[in-house]
PDB file of C-alpha atoms and ligand atoms in Angstrom:
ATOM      1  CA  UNK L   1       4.277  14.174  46.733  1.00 93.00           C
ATOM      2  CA  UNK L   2       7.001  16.480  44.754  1.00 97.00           C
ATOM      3  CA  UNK L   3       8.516  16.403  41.557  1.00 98.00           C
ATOM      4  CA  UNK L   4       9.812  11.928  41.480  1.00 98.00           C
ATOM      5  CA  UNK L   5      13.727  11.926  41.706  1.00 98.00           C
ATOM      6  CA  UNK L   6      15.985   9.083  41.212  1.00 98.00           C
ATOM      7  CA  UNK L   7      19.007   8.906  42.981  1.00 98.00           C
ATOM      8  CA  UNK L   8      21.710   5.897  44.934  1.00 98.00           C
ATOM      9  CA  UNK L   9      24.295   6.332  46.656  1.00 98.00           C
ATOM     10  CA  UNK L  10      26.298   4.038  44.559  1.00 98.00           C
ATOM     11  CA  UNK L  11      26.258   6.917  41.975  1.00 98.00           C
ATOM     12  CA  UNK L  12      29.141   8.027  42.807  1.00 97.00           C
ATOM     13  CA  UNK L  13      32.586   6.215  43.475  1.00 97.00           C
ATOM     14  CA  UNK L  14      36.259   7.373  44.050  1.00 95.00           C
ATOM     15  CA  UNK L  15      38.572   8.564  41.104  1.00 96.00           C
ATOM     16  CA  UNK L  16      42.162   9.179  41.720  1.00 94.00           C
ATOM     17  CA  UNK L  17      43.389  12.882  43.045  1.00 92.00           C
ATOM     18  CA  UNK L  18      42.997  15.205  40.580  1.00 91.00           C
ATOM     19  CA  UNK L  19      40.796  13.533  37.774  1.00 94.00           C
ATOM     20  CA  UNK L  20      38.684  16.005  35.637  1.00 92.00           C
ATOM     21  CA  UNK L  21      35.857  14.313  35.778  1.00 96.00           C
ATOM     22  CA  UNK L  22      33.186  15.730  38.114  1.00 96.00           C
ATOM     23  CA  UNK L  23      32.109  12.597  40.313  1.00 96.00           C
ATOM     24  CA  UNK L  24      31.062  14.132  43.955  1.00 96.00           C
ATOM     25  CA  UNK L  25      28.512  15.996  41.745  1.00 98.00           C
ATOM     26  CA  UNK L  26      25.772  13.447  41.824  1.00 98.00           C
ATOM     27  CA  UNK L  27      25.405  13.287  45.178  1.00 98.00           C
ATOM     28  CA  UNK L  28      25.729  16.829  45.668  1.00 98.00           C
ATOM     29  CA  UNK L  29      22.912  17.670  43.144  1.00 98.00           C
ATOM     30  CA  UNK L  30      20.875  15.430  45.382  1.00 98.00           C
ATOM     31  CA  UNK L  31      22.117  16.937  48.401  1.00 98.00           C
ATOM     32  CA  UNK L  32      20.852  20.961  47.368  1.00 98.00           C
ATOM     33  CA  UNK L  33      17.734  19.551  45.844  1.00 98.00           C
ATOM     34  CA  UNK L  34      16.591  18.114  49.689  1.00 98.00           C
ATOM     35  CA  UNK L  35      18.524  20.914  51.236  1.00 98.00           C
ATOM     36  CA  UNK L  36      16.753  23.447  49.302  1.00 98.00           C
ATOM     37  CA  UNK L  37      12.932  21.647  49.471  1.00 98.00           C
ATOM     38  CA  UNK L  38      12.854  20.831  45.512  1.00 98.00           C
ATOM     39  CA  UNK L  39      11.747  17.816  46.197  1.00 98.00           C
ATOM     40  CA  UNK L  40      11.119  16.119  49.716  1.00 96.00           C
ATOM     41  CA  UNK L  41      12.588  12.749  50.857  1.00 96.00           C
ATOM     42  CA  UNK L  42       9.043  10.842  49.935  1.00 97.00           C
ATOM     43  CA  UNK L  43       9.361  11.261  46.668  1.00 98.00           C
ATOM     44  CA  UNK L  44      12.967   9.932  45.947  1.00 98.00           C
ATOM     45  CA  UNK L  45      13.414   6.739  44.175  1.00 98.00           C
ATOM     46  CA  UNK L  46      16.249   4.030  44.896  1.00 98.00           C
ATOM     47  CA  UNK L  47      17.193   2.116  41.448  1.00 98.00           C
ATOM     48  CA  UNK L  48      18.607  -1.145  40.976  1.00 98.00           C
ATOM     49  CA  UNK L  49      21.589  -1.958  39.659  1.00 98.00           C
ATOM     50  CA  UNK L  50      21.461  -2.868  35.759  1.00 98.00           C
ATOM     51  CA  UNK L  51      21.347  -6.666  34.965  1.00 98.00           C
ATOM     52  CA  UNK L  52      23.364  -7.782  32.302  1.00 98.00           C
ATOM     53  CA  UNK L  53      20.627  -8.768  30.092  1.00 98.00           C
ATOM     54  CA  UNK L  54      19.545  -5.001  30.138  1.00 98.00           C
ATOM     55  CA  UNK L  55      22.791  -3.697  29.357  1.00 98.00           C
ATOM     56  CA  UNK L  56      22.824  -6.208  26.755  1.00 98.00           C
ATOM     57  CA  UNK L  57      19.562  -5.022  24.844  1.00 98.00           C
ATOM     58  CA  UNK L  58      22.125  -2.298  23.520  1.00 98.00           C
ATOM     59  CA  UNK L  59      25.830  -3.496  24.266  1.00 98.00           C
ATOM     60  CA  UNK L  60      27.535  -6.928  22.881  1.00 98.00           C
ATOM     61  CA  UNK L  61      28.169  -9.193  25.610  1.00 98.00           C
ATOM     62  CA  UNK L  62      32.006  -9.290  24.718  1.00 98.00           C
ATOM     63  CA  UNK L  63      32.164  -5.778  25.670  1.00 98.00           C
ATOM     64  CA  UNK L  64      29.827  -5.618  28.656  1.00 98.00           C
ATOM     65  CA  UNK L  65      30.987  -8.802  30.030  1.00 98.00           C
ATOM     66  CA  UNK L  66      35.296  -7.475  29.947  1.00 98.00           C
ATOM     67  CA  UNK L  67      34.037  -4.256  31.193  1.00 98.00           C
ATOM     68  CA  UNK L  68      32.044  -5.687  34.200  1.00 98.00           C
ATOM     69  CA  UNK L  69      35.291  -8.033  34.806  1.00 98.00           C
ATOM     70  CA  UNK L  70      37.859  -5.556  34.194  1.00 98.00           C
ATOM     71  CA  UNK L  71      39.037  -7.295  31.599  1.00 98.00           C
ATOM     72  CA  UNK L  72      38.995  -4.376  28.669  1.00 98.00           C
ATOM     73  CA  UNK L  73      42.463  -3.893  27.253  1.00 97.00           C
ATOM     74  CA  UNK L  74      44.538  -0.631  27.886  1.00 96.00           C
ATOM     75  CA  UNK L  75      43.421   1.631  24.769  1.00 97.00           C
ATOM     76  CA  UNK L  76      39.707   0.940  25.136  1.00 98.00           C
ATOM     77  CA  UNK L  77      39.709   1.606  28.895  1.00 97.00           C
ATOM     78  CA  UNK L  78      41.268   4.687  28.372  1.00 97.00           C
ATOM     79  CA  UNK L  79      38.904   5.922  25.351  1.00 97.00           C
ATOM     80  CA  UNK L  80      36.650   5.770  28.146  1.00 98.00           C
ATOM     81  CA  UNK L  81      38.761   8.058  30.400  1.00 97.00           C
ATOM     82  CA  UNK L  82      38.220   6.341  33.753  1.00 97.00           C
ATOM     83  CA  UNK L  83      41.053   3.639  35.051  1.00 97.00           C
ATOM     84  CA  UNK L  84      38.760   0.470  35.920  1.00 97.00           C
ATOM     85  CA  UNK L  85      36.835  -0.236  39.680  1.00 97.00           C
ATOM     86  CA  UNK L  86      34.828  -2.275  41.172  1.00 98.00           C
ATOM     87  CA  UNK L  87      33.369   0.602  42.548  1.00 98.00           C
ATOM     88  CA  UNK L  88      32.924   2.443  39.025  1.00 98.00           C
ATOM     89  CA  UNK L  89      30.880  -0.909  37.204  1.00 98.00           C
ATOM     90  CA  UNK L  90      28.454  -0.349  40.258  1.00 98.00           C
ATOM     91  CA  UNK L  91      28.458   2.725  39.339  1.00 98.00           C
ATOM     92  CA  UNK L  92      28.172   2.584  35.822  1.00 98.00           C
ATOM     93  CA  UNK L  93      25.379   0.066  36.200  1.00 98.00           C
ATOM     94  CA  UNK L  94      23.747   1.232  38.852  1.00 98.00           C
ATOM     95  CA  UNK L  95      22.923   4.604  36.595  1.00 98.00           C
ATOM     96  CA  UNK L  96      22.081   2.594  33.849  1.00 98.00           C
ATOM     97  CA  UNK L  97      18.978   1.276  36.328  1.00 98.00           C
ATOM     98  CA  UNK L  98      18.435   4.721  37.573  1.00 98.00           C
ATOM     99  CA  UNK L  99      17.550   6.130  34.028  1.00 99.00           C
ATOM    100  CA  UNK L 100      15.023   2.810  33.326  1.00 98.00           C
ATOM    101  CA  UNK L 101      13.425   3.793  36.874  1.00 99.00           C
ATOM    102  CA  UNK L 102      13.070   7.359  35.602  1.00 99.00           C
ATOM    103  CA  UNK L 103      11.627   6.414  32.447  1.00 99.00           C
ATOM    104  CA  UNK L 104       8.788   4.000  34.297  1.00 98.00           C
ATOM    105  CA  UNK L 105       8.424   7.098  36.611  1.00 98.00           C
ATOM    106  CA  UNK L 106       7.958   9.560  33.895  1.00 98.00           C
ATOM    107  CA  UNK L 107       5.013   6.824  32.583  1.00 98.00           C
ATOM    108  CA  UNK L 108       3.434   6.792  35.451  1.00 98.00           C
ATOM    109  CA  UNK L 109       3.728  10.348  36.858  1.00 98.00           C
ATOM    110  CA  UNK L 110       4.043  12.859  33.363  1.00 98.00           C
ATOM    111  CA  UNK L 111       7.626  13.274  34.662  1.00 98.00           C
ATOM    112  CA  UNK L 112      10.777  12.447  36.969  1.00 98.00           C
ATOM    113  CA  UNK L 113      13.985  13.028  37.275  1.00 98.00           C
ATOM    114  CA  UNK L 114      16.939  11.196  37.668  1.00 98.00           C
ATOM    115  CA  UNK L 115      20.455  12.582  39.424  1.00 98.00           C
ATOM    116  CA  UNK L 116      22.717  10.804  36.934  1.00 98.00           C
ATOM    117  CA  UNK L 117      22.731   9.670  33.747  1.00 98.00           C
ATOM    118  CA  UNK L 118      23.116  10.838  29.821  1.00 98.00           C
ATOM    119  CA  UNK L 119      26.176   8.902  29.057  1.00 98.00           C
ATOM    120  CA  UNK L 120      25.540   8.857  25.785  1.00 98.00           C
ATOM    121  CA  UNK L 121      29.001   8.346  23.512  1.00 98.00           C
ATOM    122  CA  UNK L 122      28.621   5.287  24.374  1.00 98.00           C
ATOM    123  CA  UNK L 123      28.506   2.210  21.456  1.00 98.00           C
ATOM    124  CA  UNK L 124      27.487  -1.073  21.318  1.00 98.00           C
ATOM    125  CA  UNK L 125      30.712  -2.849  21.667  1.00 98.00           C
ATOM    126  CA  UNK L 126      33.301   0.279  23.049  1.00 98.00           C
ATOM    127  CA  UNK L 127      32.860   3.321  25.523  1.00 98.00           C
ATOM    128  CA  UNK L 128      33.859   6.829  24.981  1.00 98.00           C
ATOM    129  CA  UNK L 129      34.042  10.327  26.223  1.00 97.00           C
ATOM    130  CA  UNK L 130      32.989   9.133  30.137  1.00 97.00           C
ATOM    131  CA  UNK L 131      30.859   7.151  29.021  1.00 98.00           C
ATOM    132  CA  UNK L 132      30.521   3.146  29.491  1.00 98.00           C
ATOM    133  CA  UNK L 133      26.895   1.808  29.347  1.00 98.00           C
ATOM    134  CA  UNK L 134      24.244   3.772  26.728  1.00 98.00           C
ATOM    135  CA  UNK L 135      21.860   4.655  29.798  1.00 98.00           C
ATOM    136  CA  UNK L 136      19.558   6.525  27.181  1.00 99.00           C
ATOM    137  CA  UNK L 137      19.540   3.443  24.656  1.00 99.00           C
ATOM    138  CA  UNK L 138      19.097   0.898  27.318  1.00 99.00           C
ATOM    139  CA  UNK L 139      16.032   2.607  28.655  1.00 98.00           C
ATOM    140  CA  UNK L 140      14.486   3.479  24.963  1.00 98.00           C
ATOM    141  CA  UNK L 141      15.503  -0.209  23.930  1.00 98.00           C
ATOM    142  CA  UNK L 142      13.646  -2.235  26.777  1.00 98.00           C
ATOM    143  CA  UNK L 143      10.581  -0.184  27.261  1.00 98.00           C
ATOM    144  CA  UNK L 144      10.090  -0.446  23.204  1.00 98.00           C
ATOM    145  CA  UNK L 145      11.057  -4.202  23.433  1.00 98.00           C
ATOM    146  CA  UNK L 146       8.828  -4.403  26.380  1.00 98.00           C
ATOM    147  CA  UNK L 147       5.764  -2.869  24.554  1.00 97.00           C
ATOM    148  CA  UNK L 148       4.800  -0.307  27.052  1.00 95.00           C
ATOM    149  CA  UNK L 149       5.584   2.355  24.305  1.00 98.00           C
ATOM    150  CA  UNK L 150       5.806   2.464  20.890  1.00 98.00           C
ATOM    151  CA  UNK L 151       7.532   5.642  20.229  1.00 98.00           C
ATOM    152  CA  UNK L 152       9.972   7.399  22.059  1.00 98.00           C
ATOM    153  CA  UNK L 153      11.829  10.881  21.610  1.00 99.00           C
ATOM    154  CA  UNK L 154      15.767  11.366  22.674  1.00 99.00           C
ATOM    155  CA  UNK L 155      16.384  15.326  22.516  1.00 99.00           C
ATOM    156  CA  UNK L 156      19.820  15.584  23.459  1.00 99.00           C
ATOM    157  CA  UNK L 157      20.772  19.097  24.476  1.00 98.00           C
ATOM    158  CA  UNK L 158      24.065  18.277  26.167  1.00 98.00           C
ATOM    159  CA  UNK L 159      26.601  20.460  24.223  1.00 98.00           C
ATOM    160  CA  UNK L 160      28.524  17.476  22.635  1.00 98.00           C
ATOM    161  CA  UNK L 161      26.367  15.528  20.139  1.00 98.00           C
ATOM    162  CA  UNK L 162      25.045  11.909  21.470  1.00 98.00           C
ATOM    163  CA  UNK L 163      26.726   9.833  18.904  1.00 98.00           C
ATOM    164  CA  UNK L 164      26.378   6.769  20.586  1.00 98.00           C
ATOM    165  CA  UNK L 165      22.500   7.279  20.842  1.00 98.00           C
ATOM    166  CA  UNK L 166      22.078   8.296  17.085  1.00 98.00           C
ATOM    167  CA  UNK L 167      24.509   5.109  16.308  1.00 98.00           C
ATOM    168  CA  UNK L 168      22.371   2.630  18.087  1.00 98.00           C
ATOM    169  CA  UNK L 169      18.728   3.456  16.326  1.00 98.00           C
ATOM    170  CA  UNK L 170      19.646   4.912  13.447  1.00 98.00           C
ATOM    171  CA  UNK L 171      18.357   1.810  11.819  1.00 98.00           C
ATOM    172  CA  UNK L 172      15.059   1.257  14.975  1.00 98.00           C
ATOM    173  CA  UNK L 173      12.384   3.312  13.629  1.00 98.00           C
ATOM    174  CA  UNK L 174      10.854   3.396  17.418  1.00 98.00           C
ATOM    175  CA  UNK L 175      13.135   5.682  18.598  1.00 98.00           C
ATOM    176  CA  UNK L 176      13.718   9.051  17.165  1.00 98.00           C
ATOM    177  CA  UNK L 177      16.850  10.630  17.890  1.00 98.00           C
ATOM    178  CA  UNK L 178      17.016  14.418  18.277  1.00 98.00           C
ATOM    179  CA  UNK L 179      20.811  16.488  19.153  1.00 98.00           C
ATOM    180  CA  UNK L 180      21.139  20.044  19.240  1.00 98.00           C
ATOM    181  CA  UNK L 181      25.085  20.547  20.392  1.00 98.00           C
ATOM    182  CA  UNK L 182      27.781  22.625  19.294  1.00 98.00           C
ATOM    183  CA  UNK L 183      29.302  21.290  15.248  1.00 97.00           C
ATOM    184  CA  UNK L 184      33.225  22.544  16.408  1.00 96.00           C
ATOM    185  CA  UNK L 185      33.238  19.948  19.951  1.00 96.00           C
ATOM    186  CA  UNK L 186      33.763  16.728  21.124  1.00 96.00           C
ATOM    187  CA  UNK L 187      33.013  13.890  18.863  1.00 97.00           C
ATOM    188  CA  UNK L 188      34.870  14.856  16.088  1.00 92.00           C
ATOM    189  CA  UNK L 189      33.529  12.527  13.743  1.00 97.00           C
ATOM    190  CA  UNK L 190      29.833  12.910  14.759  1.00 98.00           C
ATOM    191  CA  UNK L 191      26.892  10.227  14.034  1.00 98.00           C
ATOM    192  CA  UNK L 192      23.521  10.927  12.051  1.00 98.00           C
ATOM    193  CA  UNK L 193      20.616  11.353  14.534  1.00 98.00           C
ATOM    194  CA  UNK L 194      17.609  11.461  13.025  1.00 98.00           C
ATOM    195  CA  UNK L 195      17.680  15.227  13.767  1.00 98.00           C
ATOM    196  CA  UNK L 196      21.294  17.042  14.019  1.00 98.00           C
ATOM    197  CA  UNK L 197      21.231  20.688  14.703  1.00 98.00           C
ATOM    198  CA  UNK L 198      25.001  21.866  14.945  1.00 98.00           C
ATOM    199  CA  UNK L 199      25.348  24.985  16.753  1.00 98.00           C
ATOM    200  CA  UNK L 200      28.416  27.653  16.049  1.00 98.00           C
ATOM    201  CA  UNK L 201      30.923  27.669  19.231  1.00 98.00           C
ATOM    202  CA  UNK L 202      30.377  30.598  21.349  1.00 98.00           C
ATOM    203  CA  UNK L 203      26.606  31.098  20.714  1.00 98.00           C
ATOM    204  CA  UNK L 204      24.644  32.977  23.421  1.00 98.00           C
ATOM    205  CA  UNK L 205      20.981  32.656  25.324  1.00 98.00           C
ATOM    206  CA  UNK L 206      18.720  34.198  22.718  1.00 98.00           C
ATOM    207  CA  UNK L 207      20.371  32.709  19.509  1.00 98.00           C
ATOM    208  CA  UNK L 208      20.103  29.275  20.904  1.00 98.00           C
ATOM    209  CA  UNK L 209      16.510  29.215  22.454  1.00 98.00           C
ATOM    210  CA  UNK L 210      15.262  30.714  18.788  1.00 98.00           C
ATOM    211  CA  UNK L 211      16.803  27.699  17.573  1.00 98.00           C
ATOM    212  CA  UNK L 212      15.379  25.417  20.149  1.00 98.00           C
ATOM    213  CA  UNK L 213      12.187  26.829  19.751  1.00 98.00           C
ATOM    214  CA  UNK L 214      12.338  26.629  15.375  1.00 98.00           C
ATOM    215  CA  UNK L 215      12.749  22.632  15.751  1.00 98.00           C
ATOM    216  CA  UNK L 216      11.640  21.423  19.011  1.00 98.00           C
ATOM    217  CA  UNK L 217       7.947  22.051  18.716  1.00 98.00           C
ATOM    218  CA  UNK L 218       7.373  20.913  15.451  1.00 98.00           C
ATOM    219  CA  UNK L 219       9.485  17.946  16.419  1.00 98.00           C
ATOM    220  CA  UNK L 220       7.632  17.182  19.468  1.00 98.00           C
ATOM    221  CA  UNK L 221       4.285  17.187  17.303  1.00 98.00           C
ATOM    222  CA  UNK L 222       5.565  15.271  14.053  1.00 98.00           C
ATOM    223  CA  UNK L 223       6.789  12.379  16.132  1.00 98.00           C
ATOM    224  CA  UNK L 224       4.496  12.033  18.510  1.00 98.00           C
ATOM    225  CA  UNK L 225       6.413   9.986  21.195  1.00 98.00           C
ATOM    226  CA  UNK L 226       5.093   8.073  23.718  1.00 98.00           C
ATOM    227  CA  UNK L 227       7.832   8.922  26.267  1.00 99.00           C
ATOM    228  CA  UNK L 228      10.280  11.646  26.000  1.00 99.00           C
ATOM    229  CA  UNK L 229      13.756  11.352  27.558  1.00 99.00           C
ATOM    230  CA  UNK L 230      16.051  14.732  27.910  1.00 99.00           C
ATOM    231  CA  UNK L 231      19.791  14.684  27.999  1.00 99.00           C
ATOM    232  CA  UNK L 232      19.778  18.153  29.721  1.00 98.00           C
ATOM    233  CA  UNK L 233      23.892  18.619  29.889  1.00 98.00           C
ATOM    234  CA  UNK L 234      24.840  21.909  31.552  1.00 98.00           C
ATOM    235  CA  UNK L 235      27.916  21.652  29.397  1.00 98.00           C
ATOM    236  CA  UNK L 236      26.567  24.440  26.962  1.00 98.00           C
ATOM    237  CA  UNK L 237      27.387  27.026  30.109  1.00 98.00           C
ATOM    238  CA  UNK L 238      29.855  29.871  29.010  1.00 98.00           C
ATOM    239  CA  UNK L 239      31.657  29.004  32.266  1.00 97.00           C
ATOM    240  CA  UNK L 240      31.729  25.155  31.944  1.00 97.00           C
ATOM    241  CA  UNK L 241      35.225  23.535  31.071  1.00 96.00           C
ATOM    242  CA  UNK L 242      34.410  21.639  28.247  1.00 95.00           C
ATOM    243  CA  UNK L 243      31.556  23.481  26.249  1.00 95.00           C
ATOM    244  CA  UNK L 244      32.016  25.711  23.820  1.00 96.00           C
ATOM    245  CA  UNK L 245      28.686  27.513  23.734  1.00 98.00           C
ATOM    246  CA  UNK L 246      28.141  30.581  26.028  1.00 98.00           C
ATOM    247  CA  UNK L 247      24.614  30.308  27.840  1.00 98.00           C
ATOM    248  CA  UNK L 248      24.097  31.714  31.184  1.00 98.00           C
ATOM    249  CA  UNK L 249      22.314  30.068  34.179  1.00 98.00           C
ATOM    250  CA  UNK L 250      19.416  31.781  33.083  1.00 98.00           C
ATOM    251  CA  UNK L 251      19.585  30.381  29.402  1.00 98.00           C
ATOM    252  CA  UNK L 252      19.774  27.053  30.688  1.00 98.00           C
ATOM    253  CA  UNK L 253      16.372  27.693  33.085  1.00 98.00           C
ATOM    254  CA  UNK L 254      14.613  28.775  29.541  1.00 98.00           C
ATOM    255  CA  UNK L 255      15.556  25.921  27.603  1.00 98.00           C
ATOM    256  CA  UNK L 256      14.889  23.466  30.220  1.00 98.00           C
ATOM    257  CA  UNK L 257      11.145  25.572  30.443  1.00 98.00           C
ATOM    258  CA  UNK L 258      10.763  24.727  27.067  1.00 98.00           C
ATOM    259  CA  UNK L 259      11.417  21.180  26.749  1.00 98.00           C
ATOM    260  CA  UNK L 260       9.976  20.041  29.740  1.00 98.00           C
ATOM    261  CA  UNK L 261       6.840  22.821  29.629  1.00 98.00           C
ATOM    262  CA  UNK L 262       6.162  22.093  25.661  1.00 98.00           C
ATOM    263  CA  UNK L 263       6.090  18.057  26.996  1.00 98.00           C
ATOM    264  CA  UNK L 264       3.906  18.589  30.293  1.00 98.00           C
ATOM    265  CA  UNK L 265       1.500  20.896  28.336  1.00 97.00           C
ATOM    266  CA  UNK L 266       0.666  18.524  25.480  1.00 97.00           C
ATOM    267  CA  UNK L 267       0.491  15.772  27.556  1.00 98.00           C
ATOM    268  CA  UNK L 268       3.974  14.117  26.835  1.00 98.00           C
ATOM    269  CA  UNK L 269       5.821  12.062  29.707  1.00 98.00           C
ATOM    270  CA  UNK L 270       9.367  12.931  30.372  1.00 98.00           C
ATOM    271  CA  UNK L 271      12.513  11.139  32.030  1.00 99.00           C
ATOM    272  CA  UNK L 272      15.125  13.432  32.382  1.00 99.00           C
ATOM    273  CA  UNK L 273      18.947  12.866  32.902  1.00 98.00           C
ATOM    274  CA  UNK L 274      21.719  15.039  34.388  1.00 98.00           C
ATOM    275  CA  UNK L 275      23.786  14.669  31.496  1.00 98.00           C
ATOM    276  CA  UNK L 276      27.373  16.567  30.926  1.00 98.00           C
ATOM    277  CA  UNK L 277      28.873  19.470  32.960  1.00 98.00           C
ATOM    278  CA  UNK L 278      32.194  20.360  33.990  1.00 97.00           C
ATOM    279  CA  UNK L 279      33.897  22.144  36.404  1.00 96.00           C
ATOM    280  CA  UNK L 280      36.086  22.346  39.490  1.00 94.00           C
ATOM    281  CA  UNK L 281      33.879  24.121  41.457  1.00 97.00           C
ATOM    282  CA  UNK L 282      31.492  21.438  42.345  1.00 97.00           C
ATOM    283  CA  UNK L 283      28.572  23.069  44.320  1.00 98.00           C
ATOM    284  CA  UNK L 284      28.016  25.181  41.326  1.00 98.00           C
ATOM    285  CA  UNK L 285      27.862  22.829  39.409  1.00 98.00           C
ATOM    286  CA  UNK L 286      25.626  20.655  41.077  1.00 98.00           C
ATOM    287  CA  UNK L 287      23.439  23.927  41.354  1.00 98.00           C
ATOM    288  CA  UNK L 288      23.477  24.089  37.273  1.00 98.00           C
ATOM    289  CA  UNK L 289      22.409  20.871  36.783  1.00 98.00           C
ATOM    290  CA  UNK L 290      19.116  21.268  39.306  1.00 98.00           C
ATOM    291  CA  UNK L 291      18.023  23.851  36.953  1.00 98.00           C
ATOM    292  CA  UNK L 292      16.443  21.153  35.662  1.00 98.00           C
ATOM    293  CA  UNK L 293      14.583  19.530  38.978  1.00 98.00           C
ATOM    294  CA  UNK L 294      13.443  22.902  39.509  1.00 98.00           C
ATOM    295  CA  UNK L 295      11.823  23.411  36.317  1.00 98.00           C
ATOM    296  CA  UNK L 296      10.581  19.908  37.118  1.00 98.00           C
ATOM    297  CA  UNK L 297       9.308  20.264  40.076  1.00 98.00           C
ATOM    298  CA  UNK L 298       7.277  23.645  39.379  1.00 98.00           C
ATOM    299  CA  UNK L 299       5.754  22.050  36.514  1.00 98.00           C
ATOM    300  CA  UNK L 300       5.004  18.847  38.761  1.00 98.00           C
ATOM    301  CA  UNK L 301       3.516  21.069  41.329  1.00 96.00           C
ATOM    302  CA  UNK L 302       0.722  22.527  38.917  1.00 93.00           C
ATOM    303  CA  UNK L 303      -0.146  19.123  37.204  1.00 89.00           C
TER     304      UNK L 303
HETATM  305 ZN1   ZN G   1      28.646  16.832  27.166  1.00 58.80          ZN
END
């Protein structure tokens, strides 16, 4: 078997002509990782879609329930930045279950990656920022509820901090939250993780793996997780439309060497999400983010 990927259909749904948000990219990221022999078809997983009772171990039911009926007024749809479908709850929740399936994954094989996810500005009781459902928190929340860990590590390396993550524990001593992102982006009024680390706008390859590498090991050590889960947003690309940090492709394979190599070598499991990354040009994008499967997969391949 390769490297365990998680990946529906359903992950991706129309937006109107136009929209900046990437959507085709999901399934195209899925698309080059078969095309290409990352992975091969045996080892792709099919989620379910997110009952309400999971999305509810993180989000109030008045929120979850008039999102999943369309029934959210005007200003708090639009702080999420997508107009309301059908198509985009199953979506929505349908990632939401493909994150949980990568995190029982990552238990049960060291690691797996999922083809979606890291929508993590979102809060309790209002989205933000393309983001609806906590996918992160949801995951963290029910396998610590569940018992089948008792410490988990969020490092969140997407280039805009994960608010709503560091909101939701920062009282839940299971779950240490970890962002490195860049201080002068998107959320302007950021959250307390349990680690912040902002970066300067416009920093390059070798000033931000040193940084990586003066907190992440000692990090990775001191808690002492259980589980790991990676936000590993390509956003922090010098060409990507909404970052503001200016690491190339090859940046991006180093840091995603050290997370997931630091984890697999000390004998911590990792889930992995796609996390943020912007652009028009959608098959490079898509290539970015399988940076990550590829690192995965190598790494799988010598377990
Ligand atoms: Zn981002």
């Amino acid at each position: 078997m390769s490297l365990p990927i998680v990946y529906h259909p359903d992950y991706v749904t129309p937006l109107p002509e136009g929209h900046r948000f990437p959507m085709p990219k999901f399934k195209t990221v899925y698309d080059i990782l078969l095309a290409d022999g990352v992975v091969d078809s045996s080892s792709v997983f099919q989620p379910e879609i997110a009952a309400m009772a999971l999305l509810q171990s993180v989000h109030s039911p008045e929120y979850s329930n008039a999102f999943c009926n369309g029934q959210l007024d005007r200003s708090a749809q639009r702080r999420i930045g997508f107009p309301w479908s059908e198509g985009l709850v199953k979506r929505t929740r349908t990632a939401v279950g493909g994150t949980l399936l990568t995190a029982r994954l990552a238990l049960k094989y060291g690691i797996a990656c999922n083809t979606a996810g890291g929508t993590h500005h979102a809060f309790p009781d209002f989205g933000s920022g393309f983001c609806i459902f906590n996918d992160l928190a949801v995951a963290a929340r029910i396998l610590v509820d569940e018992g089948i860990v008792g410490k988990i590590l969020i490092v969140d390396l997407d280039v805009h901090q994960g608010d709503g993550s560091a909101y939701i524990f920062r009282d839940d001593e299971r779950v240490f939250t970890f962002s490195m992102h860049c201080g002068e982006n998107f959320p302007f009024k950021k959250q307390e993780s349990d680690l912040d680390v902002a970066l300067p706008s416009g920093m390059t390859d070798a000033e931000y793996l040193t940084s990586l590498e003066a907190h992440f090991p000692d990090l990775l050590s001191s808690v002492n997780p259980d589980l790991v889960l990676y936000d590993a947003g390509v956003d922090p690309h010098k060409d990507d439309q909404l970052g503001k940090l200016a690491l190339s492709d090859e940046g991006l394979w180093q840091r995603d060497e050290i997370v997931l190599g630091r984890c697999i070598a000390n004998g911590f499991p990792i889930a992995t999400v796609i996390g943020g990354g912007y652009s028009k040009n959608i098959e490079e994008l898509a290539r970015r983010h399988t940076i990550t499967h590829r690192v995965g997969a190598e790494l799988y391949r010598r377990l």
